[in-house]
GROMACS .gro file of N, CA and C in nm:
model
  216
    1MET      N    1   0.332   0.719  -0.117
    1MET     CA    2   0.287   0.696   0.019
    1MET      C    3   0.410   0.664   0.105
    2SER      N    4   0.415   0.723   0.223
    2SER     CA    5   0.527   0.697   0.312
    2SER      C    6   0.508   0.563   0.383
    3ALA      N    7   0.616   0.509   0.437
    3ALA     CA    8   0.607   0.383   0.513
    3ALA      C    9   0.513   0.401   0.631
    4HIS      N   10   0.522   0.515   0.697
    4HIS     CA   11   0.437   0.540   0.814
    4HIS      C   12   0.289   0.539   0.776
    5SER      N   13   0.254   0.608   0.668
    5SER     CA   14   0.113   0.615   0.629
    5SER      C   15   0.064   0.479   0.577
    6LEU      N   16   0.152   0.404   0.510
    6LEU     CA   17   0.114   0.271   0.463
    6LEU      C   18   0.087   0.177   0.581
    7VAL      N   19   0.175   0.180   0.680
    7VAL     CA   20   0.155   0.096   0.799
    7VAL      C   21   0.029   0.137   0.874
    8ALA      N   22   0.007   0.267   0.886
    8ALA     CA   23  -0.113   0.315   0.954
    8ALA      C   24  -0.239   0.271   0.880
    9ALA      N   25  -0.236   0.278   0.749
    9ALA     CA   26  -0.352   0.237   0.669
    9ALA      C   27  -0.377   0.086   0.683
   10ARG      N   28  -0.271   0.007   0.679
   10ARG     CA   29  -0.287  -0.139   0.693
   10ARG      C   30  -0.332  -0.175   0.835
   11ASP      N   31  -0.284  -0.101   0.935
   11ASP     CA   32  -0.327  -0.124   1.072
   11ASP      C   33  -0.476  -0.095   1.085
   12ALA      N   34  -0.520   0.016   1.028
   12ALA     CA   35  -0.663   0.050   1.032
   12ALA      C   36  -0.747  -0.055   0.961
   13PHE      N   37  -0.698  -0.104   0.848
   13PHE     CA   38  -0.767  -0.209   0.774
   13PHE      C   39  -0.781  -0.334   0.860
   14GLY      N   40  -0.670  -0.377   0.923
   14GLY     CA   41  -0.672  -0.496   1.008
   14GLY      C   42  -0.765  -0.481   1.127
   15ARG      N   43  -0.763  -0.364   1.188
   15ARG     CA   44  -0.851  -0.340   1.303
   15ARG      C   45  -0.998  -0.344   1.261
   16ALA      N   46  -1.028  -0.287   1.144
   16ALA     CA   47  -1.166  -0.289   1.095
   16ALA      C   48  -1.209  -0.431   1.057
   17LYS      N   49  -1.119  -0.507   0.997
   17LYS     CA   50  -1.153  -0.641   0.950
   17LYS      C   51  -1.154  -0.744   1.063
   18TYR      N   52  -1.052  -0.737   1.152
   18TYR     CA   53  -1.034  -0.840   1.254
   18TYR      C   54  -1.063  -0.793   1.396
   19GLY      N   55  -1.086  -0.662   1.413
   19GLY     CA   56  -1.116  -0.609   1.544
   19GLY      C   57  -0.995  -0.590   1.634
   20GLN      N   58  -0.875  -0.599   1.578
   20GLN     CA   59  -0.752  -0.579   1.656
   20GLN      C   60  -0.635  -0.554   1.561
   21GLY      N   61  -0.529  -0.497   1.617
   21GLY     CA   62  -0.407  -0.477   1.541
   21GLY      C   63  -0.317  -0.598   1.555
   22LEU      N   64  -0.193  -0.585   1.509
   22LEU     CA   65  -0.098  -0.695   1.522
   22LEU      C   66  -0.072  -0.727   1.668
   23MET      N   67  -0.052  -0.854   1.695
   23MET     CA   68  -0.021  -0.899   1.831
   23MET      C   69   0.104  -0.985   1.825
   24SER      N   70   0.190  -0.975   1.926
   24SER     CA   71   0.312  -1.055   1.926
   24SER      C   72   0.287  -1.198   1.973
   25GLU      N   73   0.187  -1.219   2.055
   25GLU     CA   74   0.156  -1.352   2.108
   25GLU      C   75   0.028  -1.405   2.046
   26ASP      N   76   0.030  -1.422   1.912
   26ASP     CA   77  -0.091  -1.466   1.843
   26ASP      C   78  -0.085  -1.611   1.798
   27GLY      N   79   0.026  -1.680   1.829
   27GLY     CA   80   0.040  -1.821   1.793
   27GLY      C   81   0.078  -1.845   1.649
   28ARG      N   82   0.102  -1.739   1.575
   28ARG     CA   83   0.137  -1.752   1.433
   28ARG      C   84   0.288  -1.745   1.415
   29ASN      N   85   0.336  -1.799   1.304
   29ASN     CA   86   0.476  -1.788   1.267
   29ASN      C   87   0.488  -1.665   1.177
   30SER      N   88   0.530  -1.554   1.235
   30SER     CA   89   0.534  -1.427   1.161
   30SER      C   90   0.633  -1.429   1.046
   31VAL      N   91   0.743  -1.505   1.060
   31VAL     CA   92   0.840  -1.514   0.950
   31VAL      C   93   0.776  -1.587   0.832
   32GLU      N   94   0.706  -1.696   0.859
   32GLU     CA   95   0.638  -1.769   0.751
   32GLU      C   96   0.530  -1.681   0.687
   33ASP      N   97   0.454  -1.610   0.769
   33ASP     CA   98   0.353  -1.518   0.715
   33ASP      C   99   0.418  -1.413   0.625
   34ALA      N  100   0.530  -1.357   0.671
   34ALA     CA  101   0.600  -1.254   0.593
   34ALA      C  102   0.653  -1.311   0.463
   35LEU      N  103   0.707  -1.433   0.467
   35LEU     CA  104   0.757  -1.495   0.344
   35LEU      C  105   0.644  -1.517   0.243
   36GLN      N  106   0.529  -1.560   0.290
   36GLN     CA  107   0.415  -1.578   0.200
   36GLN      C  108   0.372  -1.444   0.140
   37GLU      N  109   0.365  -1.341   0.223
   37GLU     CA  110   0.328  -1.208   0.173
   37GLU      C  111   0.435  -1.153   0.079
   38PHE      N  112   0.562  -1.182   0.109
   38PHE     CA  113   0.672  -1.137   0.023
   38PHE      C  114   0.661  -1.204  -0.114
   39GLY      N  115   0.625  -1.332  -0.115
   39GLY     CA  116   0.602  -1.400  -0.243
   39GLY      C  117   0.492  -1.333  -0.321
   40ASP      N  118   0.384  -1.295  -0.253
   40ASP     CA  119   0.276  -1.222  -0.320
   40ASP      C  120   0.327  -1.089  -0.374
   41LEU      N  121   0.407  -1.018  -0.293
   41LEU     CA  122   0.463  -0.891  -0.338
   41LEU      C  123   0.546  -0.910  -0.465
   42LEU      N  124   0.628  -1.013  -0.469
   42LEU     CA  125   0.710  -1.038  -0.587
   42LEU      C  126   0.621  -1.060  -0.710
   43GLN      N  127   0.512  -1.133  -0.693
   43GLN     CA  128   0.420  -1.155  -0.804
   43GLN      C  129   0.358  -1.023  -0.853
   44TYR      N  130   0.315  -0.941  -0.758
   44TYR     CA  131   0.254  -0.812  -0.795
   44TYR      C  132   0.355  -0.721  -0.864
   45VAL      N  133   0.478  -0.719  -0.813
   45VAL     CA  134   0.581  -0.635  -0.875
   45VAL      C  135   0.612  -0.683  -1.016
   46MET      N  136   0.621  -0.815  -1.033
   46MET     CA  137   0.646  -0.868  -1.168
   46MET      C  138   0.532  -0.831  -1.262
   47ALA      N  139   0.408  -0.843  -1.216
   47ALA     CA  140   0.294  -0.804  -1.300
   47ALA      C  141   0.301  -0.656  -1.335
   48ALA      N  142   0.337  -0.572  -1.238
   48ALA     CA  143   0.348  -0.429  -1.263
   48ALA      C  144   0.458  -0.400  -1.364
   49LYS      N  145   0.570  -0.472  -1.354
   49LYS     CA  146   0.678  -0.454  -1.453
   49LYS      C  147   0.631  -0.495  -1.592
   50MET      N  148   0.558  -0.605  -1.599
   50MET     CA  149   0.508  -0.652  -1.728
   50MET      C  150   0.412  -0.550  -1.790
   51LYS      N  151   0.340  -0.479  -1.705
   51LYS     CA  152   0.247  -0.376  -1.751
   51LYS      C  153   0.317  -0.242  -1.771
   52ARG      N  154   0.448  -0.239  -1.742
   52ARG     CA  155   0.529  -0.118  -1.753
   52ARG      C  156   0.477  -0.006  -1.664
   53GLN      N  157   0.430  -0.044  -1.543
   53GLN     CA  158   0.382   0.054  -1.448
   53GLN      C  159   0.499   0.115  -1.371
   54ASP      N  160   0.479   0.232  -1.320
   54ASP     CA  161   0.580   0.305  -1.243
   54ASP      C  162   0.598   0.237  -1.106
   55LEU      N  163   0.717   0.191  -1.077
   55LEU     CA  164   0.748   0.121  -0.952
   55LEU      C  165   0.815   0.211  -0.849
   56SER      N  166   0.818   0.341  -0.874
   56SER     CA  167   0.891   0.431  -0.785
   56SER      C  168   0.836   0.430  -0.642
   57ALA      N  169   0.705   0.415  -0.623
   57ALA     CA  170   0.648   0.411  -0.488
   57ALA      C  171   0.699   0.290  -0.411
   58ILE      N  172   0.713   0.178  -0.479
   58ILE     CA  173   0.767   0.057  -0.415
   58ILE      C  174   0.916   0.075  -0.389
   59ARG      N  175   0.987   0.129  -0.487
   59ARG     CA  176   1.131   0.151  -0.474
   59ARG      C  177   1.164   0.241  -0.355
   60ARG      N  178   1.080   0.342  -0.330
   60ARG     CA  179   1.104   0.432  -0.216
   60ARG      C  180   1.091   0.360  -0.082
   61LEU      N  181   1.011   0.254  -0.075
   61LEU     CA  182   0.991   0.183   0.051
   61LEU      C  183   1.096   0.074   0.077
   62MET      N  184   1.174   0.039  -0.022
   62MET     CA  185   1.272  -0.068  -0.006
   62MET      C  186   1.371  -0.044   0.107
   63PRO      N  187   1.422   0.079   0.128
   63PRO     CA  188   1.514   0.101   0.240
   63PRO      C  189   1.452   0.069   0.376
   64VAL      N  190   1.321   0.086   0.388
   64VAL     CA  191   1.254   0.054   0.515
   64VAL      C  192   1.261  -0.096   0.539
   65LEU      N  193   1.233  -0.175   0.437
   65LEU     CA  194   1.242  -0.321   0.450
   65LEU      C  195   1.384  -0.364   0.483
   66VAL      N  196   1.480  -0.308   0.414
   66VAL     CA  197   1.621  -0.342   0.439
   66VAL      C  198   1.659  -0.308   0.582
   67ALA      N  199   1.616  -0.193   0.631
   67ALA     CA  200   1.646  -0.154   0.769
   67ALA      C  201   1.581  -0.248   0.869
   68LEU      N  202   1.456  -0.287   0.844
   68LEU     CA  203   1.387  -0.377   0.937
   68LEU      C  204   1.452  -0.515   0.944
   69VAL      N  205   1.486  -0.572   0.830
   69VAL     CA  206   1.543  -0.707   0.832
   69VAL      C  207   1.689  -0.706   0.873
   70GLY      N  208   1.752  -0.590   0.869
   70GLY     CA  209   1.891  -0.579   0.909
   70GLY      C  210   1.909  -0.560   1.059
   71GLU      N  211   1.800  -0.528   1.127
   71GLU     CA  212   1.808  -0.507   1.274
   71GLU      C  213   1.826  -0.640   1.345
   72SER      N  214   1.887  -0.631   1.463
   72SER     CA  215   1.904  -0.752   1.544
   72SER      C  216   1.799  -0.759   1.651
   0.00000   0.00000   0.00000
C-alpha cells in the first residue's frame, strides 16, 4: 500500500467514525498523540517480527516518515 492510499484510507475511516478529518485547531497535542501511536506501531512491528511476518510494506513507508519529521 502506498503512503497516499494509506493516508486516504485512514482519513476515510476517521471521517466515517468521527464525522470529520484531521483538524489543526482541535485542542490536542499532536506530538503526544503521534508518540503514543508510534509506541503502538513499535509493539505491532515487534509482534510481526516475532511471528516472522513480512515487514516489507512497513519498510517501504519508512522514508515517508523520515521525510515528514525531517521537514522544518
